[in-house]
mmCIF file of C-alpha atoms in Angstrom:
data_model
loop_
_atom_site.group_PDB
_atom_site.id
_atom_site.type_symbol
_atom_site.label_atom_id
_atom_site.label_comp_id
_atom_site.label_asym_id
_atom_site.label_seq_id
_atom_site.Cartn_x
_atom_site.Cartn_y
_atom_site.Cartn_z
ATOM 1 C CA UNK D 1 9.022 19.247 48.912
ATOM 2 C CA UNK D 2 7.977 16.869 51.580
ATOM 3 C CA UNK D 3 11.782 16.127 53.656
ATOM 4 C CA UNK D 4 13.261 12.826 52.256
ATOM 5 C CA UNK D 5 16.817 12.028 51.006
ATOM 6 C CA UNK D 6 17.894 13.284 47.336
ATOM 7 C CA UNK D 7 19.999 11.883 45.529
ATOM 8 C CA UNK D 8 22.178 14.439 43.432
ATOM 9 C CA UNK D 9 23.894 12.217 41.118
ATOM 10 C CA UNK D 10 22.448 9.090 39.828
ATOM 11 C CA UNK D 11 22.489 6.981 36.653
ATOM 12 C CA UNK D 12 19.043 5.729 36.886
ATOM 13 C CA UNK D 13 18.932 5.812 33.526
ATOM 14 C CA UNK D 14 21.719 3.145 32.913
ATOM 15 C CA UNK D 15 21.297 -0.035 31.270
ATOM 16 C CA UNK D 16 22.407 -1.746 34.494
ATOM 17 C CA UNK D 17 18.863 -0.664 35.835
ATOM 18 C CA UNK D 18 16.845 -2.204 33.101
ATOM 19 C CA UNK D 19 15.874 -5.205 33.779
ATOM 20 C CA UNK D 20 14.458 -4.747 37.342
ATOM 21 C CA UNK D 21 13.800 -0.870 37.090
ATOM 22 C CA UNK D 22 10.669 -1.181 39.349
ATOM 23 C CA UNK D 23 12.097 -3.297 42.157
ATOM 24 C CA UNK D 24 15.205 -0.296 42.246
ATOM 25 C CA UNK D 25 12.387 2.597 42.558
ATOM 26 C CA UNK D 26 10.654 0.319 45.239
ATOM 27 C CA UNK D 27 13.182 0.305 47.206
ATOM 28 C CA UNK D 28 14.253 3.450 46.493
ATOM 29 C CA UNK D 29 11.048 5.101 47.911
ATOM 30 C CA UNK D 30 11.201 2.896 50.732
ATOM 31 C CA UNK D 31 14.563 4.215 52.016
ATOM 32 C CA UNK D 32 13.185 7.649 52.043
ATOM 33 C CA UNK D 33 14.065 9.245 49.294
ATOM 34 C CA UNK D 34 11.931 11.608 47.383
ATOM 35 C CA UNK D 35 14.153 12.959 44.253
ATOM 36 C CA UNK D 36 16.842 11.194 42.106
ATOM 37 C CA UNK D 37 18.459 13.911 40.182
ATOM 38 C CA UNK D 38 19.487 11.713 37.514
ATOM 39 C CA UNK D 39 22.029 12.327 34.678
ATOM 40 C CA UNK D 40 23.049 11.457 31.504
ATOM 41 C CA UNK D 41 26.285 11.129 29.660
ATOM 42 C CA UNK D 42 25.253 11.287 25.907
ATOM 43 C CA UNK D 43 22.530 12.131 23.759
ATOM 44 C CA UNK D 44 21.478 8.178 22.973
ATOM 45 C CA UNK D 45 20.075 8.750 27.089
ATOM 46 C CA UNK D 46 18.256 11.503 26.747
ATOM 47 C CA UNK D 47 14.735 9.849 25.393
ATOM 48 C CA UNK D 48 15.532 7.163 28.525
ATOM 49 C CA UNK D 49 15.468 9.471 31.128
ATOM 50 C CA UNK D 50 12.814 11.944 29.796
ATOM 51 C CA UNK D 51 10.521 8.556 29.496
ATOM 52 C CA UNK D 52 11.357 7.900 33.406
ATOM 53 C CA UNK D 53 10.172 10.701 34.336
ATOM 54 C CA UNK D 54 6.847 9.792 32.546
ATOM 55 C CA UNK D 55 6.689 6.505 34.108
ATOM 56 C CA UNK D 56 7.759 7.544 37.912
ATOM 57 C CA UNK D 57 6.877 11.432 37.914
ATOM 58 C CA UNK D 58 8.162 13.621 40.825
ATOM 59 C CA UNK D 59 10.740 11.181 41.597
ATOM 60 C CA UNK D 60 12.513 11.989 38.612
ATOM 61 C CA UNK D 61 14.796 15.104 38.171
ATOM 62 C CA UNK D 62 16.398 14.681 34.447
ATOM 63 C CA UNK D 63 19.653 16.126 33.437
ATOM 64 C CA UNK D 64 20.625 16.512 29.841
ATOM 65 C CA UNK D 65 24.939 16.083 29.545
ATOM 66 C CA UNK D 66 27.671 14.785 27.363
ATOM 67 C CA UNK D 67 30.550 13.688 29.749
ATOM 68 C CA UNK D 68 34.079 14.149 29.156
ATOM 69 C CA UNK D 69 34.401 10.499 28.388
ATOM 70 C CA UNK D 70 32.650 8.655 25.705
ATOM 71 C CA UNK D 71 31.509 4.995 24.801
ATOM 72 C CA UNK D 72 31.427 3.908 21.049
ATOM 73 C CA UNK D 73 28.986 1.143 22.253
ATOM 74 C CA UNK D 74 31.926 -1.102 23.577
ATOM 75 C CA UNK D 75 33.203 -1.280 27.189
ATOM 76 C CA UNK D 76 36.256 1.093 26.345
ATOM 77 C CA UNK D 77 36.309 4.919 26.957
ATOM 78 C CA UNK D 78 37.263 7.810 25.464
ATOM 79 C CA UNK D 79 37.823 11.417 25.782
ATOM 80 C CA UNK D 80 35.186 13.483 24.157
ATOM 81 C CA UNK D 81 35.076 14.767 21.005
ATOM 82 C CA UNK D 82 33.441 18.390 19.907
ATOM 83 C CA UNK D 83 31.199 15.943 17.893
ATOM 84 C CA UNK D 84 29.870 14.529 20.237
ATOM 85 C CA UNK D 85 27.987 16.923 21.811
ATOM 86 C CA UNK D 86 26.805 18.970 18.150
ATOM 87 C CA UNK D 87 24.176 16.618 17.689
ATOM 88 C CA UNK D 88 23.404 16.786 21.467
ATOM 89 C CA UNK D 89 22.689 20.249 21.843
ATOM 90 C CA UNK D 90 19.045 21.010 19.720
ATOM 91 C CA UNK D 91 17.853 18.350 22.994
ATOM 92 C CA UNK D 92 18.863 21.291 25.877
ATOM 93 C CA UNK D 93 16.576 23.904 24.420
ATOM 94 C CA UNK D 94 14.130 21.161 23.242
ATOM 95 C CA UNK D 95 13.373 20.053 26.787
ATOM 96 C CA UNK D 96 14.835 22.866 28.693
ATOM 97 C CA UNK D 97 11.610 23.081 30.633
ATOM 98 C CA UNK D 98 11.772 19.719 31.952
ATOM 99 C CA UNK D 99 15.584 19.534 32.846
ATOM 100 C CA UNK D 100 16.832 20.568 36.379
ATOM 101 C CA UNK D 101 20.590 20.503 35.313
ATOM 102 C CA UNK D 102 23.257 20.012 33.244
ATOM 103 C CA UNK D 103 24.866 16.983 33.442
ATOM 104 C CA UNK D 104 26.883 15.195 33.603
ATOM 105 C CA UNK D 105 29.601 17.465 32.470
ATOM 106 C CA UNK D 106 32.796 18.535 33.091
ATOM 107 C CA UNK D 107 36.362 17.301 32.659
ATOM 108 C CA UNK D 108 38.436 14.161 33.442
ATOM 109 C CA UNK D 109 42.438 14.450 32.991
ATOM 110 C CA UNK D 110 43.412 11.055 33.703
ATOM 111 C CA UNK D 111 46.459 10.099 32.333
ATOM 112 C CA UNK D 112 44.889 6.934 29.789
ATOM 113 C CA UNK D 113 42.192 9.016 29.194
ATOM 114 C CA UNK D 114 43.606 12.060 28.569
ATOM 115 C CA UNK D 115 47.210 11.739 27.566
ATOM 116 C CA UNK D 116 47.616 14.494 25.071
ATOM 117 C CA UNK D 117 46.777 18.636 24.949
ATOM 118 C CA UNK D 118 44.290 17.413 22.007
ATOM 119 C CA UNK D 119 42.359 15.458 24.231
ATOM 120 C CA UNK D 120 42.231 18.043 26.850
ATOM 121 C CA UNK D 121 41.790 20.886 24.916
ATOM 122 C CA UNK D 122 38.306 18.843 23.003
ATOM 123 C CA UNK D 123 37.415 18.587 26.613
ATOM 124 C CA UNK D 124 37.363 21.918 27.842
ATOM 125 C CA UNK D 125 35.655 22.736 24.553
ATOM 126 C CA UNK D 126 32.450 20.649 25.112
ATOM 127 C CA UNK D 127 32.730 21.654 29.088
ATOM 128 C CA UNK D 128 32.623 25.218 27.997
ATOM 129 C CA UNK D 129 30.177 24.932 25.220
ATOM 130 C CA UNK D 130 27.803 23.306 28.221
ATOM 131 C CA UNK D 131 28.422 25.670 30.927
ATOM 132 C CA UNK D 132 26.971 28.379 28.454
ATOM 133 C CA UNK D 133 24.573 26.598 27.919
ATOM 134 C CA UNK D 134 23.345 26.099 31.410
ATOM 135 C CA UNK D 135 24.004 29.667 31.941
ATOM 136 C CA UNK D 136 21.602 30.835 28.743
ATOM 137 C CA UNK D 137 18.761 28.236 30.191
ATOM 138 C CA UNK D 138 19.272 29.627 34.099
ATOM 139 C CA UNK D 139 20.471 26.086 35.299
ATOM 140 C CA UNK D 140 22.531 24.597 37.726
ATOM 141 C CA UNK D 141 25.409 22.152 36.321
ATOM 142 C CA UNK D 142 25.833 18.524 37.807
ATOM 143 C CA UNK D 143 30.073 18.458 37.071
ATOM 144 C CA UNK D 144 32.030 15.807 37.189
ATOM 145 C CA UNK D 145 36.195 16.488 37.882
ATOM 146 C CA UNK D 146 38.635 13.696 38.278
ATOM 147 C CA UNK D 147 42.310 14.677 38.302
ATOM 148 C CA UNK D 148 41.258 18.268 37.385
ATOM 149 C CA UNK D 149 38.969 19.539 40.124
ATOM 150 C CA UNK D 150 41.580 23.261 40.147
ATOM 151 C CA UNK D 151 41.179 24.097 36.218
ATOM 152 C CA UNK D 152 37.052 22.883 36.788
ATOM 153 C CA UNK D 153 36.510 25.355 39.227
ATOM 154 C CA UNK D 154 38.725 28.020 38.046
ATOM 155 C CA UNK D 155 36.726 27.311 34.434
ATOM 156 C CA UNK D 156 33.232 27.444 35.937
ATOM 157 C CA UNK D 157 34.287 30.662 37.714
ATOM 158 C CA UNK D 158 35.478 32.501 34.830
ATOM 159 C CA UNK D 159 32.768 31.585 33.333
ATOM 160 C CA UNK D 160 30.608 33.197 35.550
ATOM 161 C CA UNK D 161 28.584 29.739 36.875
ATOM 162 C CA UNK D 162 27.200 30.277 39.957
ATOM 163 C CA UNK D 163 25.042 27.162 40.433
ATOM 164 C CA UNK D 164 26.994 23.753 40.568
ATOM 165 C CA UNK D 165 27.727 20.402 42.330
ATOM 166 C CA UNK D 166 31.104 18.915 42.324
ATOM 167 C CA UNK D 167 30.029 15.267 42.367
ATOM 168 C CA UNK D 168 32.861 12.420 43.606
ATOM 169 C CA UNK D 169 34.911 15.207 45.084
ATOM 170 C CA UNK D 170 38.567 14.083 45.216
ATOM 171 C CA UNK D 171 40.568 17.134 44.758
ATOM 172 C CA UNK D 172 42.472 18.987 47.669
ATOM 173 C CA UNK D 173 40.721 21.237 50.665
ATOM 174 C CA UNK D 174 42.368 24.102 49.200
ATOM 175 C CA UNK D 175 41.087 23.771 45.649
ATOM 176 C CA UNK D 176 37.385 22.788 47.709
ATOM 177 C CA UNK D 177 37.089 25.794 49.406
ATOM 178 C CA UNK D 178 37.533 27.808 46.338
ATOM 179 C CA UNK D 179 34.951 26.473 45.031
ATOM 180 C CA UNK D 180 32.866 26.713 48.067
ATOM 181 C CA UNK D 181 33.689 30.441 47.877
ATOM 182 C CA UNK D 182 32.331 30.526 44.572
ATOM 183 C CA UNK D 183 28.710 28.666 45.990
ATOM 184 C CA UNK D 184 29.298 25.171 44.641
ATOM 185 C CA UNK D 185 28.475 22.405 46.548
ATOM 186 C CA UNK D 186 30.004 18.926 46.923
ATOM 187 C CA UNK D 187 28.820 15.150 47.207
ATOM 188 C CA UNK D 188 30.128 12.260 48.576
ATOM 189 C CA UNK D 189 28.975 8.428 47.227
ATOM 190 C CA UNK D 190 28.542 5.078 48.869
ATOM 191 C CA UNK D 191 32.290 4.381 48.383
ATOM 192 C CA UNK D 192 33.370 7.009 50.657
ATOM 193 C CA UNK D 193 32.448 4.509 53.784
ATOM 194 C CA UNK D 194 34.872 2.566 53.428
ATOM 195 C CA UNK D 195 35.270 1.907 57.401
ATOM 196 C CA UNK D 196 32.123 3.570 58.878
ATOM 197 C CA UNK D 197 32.716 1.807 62.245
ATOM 198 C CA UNK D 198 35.748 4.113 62.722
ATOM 199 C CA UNK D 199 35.002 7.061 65.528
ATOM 200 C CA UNK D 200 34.874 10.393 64.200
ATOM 201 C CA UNK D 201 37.202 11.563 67.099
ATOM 202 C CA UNK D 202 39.865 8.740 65.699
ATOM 203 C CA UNK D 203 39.376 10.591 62.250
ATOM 204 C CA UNK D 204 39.842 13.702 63.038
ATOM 205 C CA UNK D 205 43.104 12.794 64.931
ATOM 206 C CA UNK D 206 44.381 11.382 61.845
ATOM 207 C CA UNK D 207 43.277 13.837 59.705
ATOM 208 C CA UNK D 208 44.946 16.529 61.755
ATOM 209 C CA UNK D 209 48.477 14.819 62.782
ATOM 210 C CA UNK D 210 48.925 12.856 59.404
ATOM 211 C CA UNK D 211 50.838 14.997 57.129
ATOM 212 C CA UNK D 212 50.505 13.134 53.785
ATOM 213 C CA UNK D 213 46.924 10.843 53.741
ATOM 214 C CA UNK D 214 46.115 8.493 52.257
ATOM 215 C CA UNK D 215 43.414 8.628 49.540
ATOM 216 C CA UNK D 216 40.509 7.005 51.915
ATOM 217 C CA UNK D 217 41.626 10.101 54.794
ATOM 218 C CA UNK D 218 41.346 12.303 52.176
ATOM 219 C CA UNK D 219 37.779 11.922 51.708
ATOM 220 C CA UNK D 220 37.546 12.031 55.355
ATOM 221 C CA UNK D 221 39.732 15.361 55.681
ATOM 222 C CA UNK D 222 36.732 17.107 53.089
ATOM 223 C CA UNK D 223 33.897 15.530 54.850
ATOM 224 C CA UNK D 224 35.430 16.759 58.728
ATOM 225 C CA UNK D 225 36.039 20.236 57.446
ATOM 226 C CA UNK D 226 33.869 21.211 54.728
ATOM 227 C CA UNK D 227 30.994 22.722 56.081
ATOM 228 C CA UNK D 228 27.701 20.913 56.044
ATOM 229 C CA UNK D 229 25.561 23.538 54.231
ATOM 230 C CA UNK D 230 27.584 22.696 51.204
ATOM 231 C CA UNK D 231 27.422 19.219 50.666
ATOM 232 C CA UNK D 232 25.102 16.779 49.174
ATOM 233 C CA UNK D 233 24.227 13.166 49.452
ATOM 234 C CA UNK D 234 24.950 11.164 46.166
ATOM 235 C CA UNK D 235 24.853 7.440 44.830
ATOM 236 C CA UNK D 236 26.423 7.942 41.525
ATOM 237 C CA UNK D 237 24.349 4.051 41.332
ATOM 238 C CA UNK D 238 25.231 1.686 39.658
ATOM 239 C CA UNK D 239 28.722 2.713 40.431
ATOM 240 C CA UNK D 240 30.568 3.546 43.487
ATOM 241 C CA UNK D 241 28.782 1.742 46.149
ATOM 242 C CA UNK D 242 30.428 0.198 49.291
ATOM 243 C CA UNK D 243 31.581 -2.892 47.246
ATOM 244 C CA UNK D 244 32.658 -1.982 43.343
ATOM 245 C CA UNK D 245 32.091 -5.435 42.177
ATOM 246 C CA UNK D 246 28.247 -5.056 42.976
ATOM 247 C CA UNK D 247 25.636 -2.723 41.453
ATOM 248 C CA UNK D 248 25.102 0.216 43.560
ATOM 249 C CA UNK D 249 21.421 1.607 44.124
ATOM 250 C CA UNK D 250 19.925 4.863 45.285
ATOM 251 C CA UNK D 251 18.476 3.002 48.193
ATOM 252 C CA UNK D 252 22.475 2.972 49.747
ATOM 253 C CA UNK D 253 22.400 7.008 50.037
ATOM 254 C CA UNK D 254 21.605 6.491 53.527
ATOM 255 C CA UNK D 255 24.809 5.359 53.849
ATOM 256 C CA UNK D 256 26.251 8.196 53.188
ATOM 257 C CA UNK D 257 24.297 10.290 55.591
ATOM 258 C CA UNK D 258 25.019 8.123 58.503
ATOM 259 C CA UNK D 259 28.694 7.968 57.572
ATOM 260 C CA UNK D 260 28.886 11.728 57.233
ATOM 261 C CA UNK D 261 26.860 12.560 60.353
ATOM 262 C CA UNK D 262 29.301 10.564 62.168
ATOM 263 C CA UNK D 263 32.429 12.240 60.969
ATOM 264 C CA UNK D 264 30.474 15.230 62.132
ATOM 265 C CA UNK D 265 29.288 14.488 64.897
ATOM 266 C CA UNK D 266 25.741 15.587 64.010
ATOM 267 C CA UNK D 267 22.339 13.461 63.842
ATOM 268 C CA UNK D 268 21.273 11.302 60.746
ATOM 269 C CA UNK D 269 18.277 13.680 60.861
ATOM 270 C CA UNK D 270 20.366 17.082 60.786
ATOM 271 C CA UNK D 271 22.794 16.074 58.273
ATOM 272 C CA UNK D 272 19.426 14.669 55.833
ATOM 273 C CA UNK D 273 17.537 17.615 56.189
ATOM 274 C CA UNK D 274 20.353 20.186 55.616
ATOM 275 C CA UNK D 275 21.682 18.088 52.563
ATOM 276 C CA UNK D 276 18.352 17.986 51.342
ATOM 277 C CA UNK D 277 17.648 21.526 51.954
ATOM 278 C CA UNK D 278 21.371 21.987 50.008
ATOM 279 C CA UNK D 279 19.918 20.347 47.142
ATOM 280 C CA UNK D 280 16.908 22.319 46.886
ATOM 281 C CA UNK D 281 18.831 25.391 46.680
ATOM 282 C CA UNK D 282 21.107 24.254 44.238
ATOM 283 C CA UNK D 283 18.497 22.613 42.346
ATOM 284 C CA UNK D 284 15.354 24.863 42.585
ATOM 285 C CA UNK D 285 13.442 23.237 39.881
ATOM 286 C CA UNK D 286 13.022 20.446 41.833
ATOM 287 C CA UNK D 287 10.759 22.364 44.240
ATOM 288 C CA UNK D 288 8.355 22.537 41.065
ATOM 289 C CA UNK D 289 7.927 18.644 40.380
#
């Protein structure tokens, strides 16, 4: 694959992108990048993002998931339900041939969302159900993990996966490593820069003499000390961007790479062509498209 950005988590499919789908690629491709490994969350995307990849070809890396959180067609969410992914499942093997991942799976333990054993225990179902899956169709999973990035990883271990991204990453360096031990990788959005004029040697002061950080050094703390040939660049567009109250686009994942580069201390050049390389690895169908 010619050397361009790629996006490992995007929502391209997403209704937000509807009604000026062509202007978003356009300016995709103009920034530089080459792939969107796009997901889904539910079976009602699945026809949407196969018919992208019609309309826009190579550009297009689909991903067939059911997320831990649902939408019953109304702004609300809520946690998954076995149910909702029985219906789902004929589509893997369907279209296994096409698909480069699973995802968007995984789990998501907050509180609101998740504020019973039930609703936890339906979710580890249909992440479990998934991650065999993947494993029976010799692909990577795309895994999403808020408030319960340690029982993700320790569940994707034990169930053998050795192929996955941890998308968002907000869980501890600890419980990142061990899943860096395990050959995951990790991705960082837009919303990570929240100050990108700060100097990486300011950063990693704070990171190193600040005991308890707050959430935003947090994300700095992975970034400084994770190493580079297991991260990714990600939009997760429309959401997450620099400013939440505005529709993110794949065309901002060179925000990223700048901001990570300069927690680094590396090039814009390095830190694209070894997240891209990252993603190839991870992703290896890609390389086929």
């Amino acid at each position: 694959m010619e050397n361009g950005f790629v996006d490992c988590h995007c929502h391209i499919s997403a209704q937000e992108f509807e009604q000026d789908l062509d202007d978003v690629i356009k300016r995709t491709t103009q920034a530089g990048v080459k792939t969107l490994v796009a997901v889904t969350e539910d079976q009602r995307e699945f026809d949407r993002v196969l018919q992208l990849k019609k309309s826009y070809g190579a550009l297009i890396a689909p991903c067939f998931g059911v997320h831990p959180l649902q939408s019953d067609g109304g702004p609300d969410k809520r946690s998954v339900k076995p149910q909702d992914l029985e219906a789902a499942l004929p589509y893997f093997y369907q279209h296994s041939e096409e698909l480069v991942a699973i995802g968007e799976i995984g789990l998501d333990f907050t509180p609101w969302f998740a504020p019973s054993e039930q609703e936890k225990d339906d979710q580890m179902k249909v992440f479990v159900q998934q991650l065999e899956v993947a494993k029976e169709l010799n692909l990577p999973v795309n895994v999403h993990s808020r408030s319960a990035a340690k029982v993700t990883i320790s569940t994707m271990k034990e169930q053998g996966v050795t192929g996955a991204l941890l998308h968002n990453f907000a869980g501890k360096l600890s419980v990142a490593f061990d899943g860096i031990k395990a050959g995951y990788f990790v991705s960082f959005p837009p919303a990570v820069c929240t100050n990108p004029q700060v100097h990486a040697d300011v950063l990693f002061y704070l990171v190193v003499k600040t005991i308890k950080l707050p959430f935003y050094l947090q994300k700095v703390k992975l970034i400084k000390q994770i190493p580079l040939e297991h991260i990714c660049l990600e939009t997760d567009s429309p959401a997450l961007g620099l400013n939440k109250h505005e529709r993110n686009e794949p065309c901002n994942i060179g925000l990223v790479c700048q901001y990570i580069a300069q927690i680094k201390g590396l090039s814009t050049e390095t830190v694209q062509f070894v997240t891209s390389q990252n993603a190839q690895r991870l992703f290896t169908k890609i390389n086929q498209l």
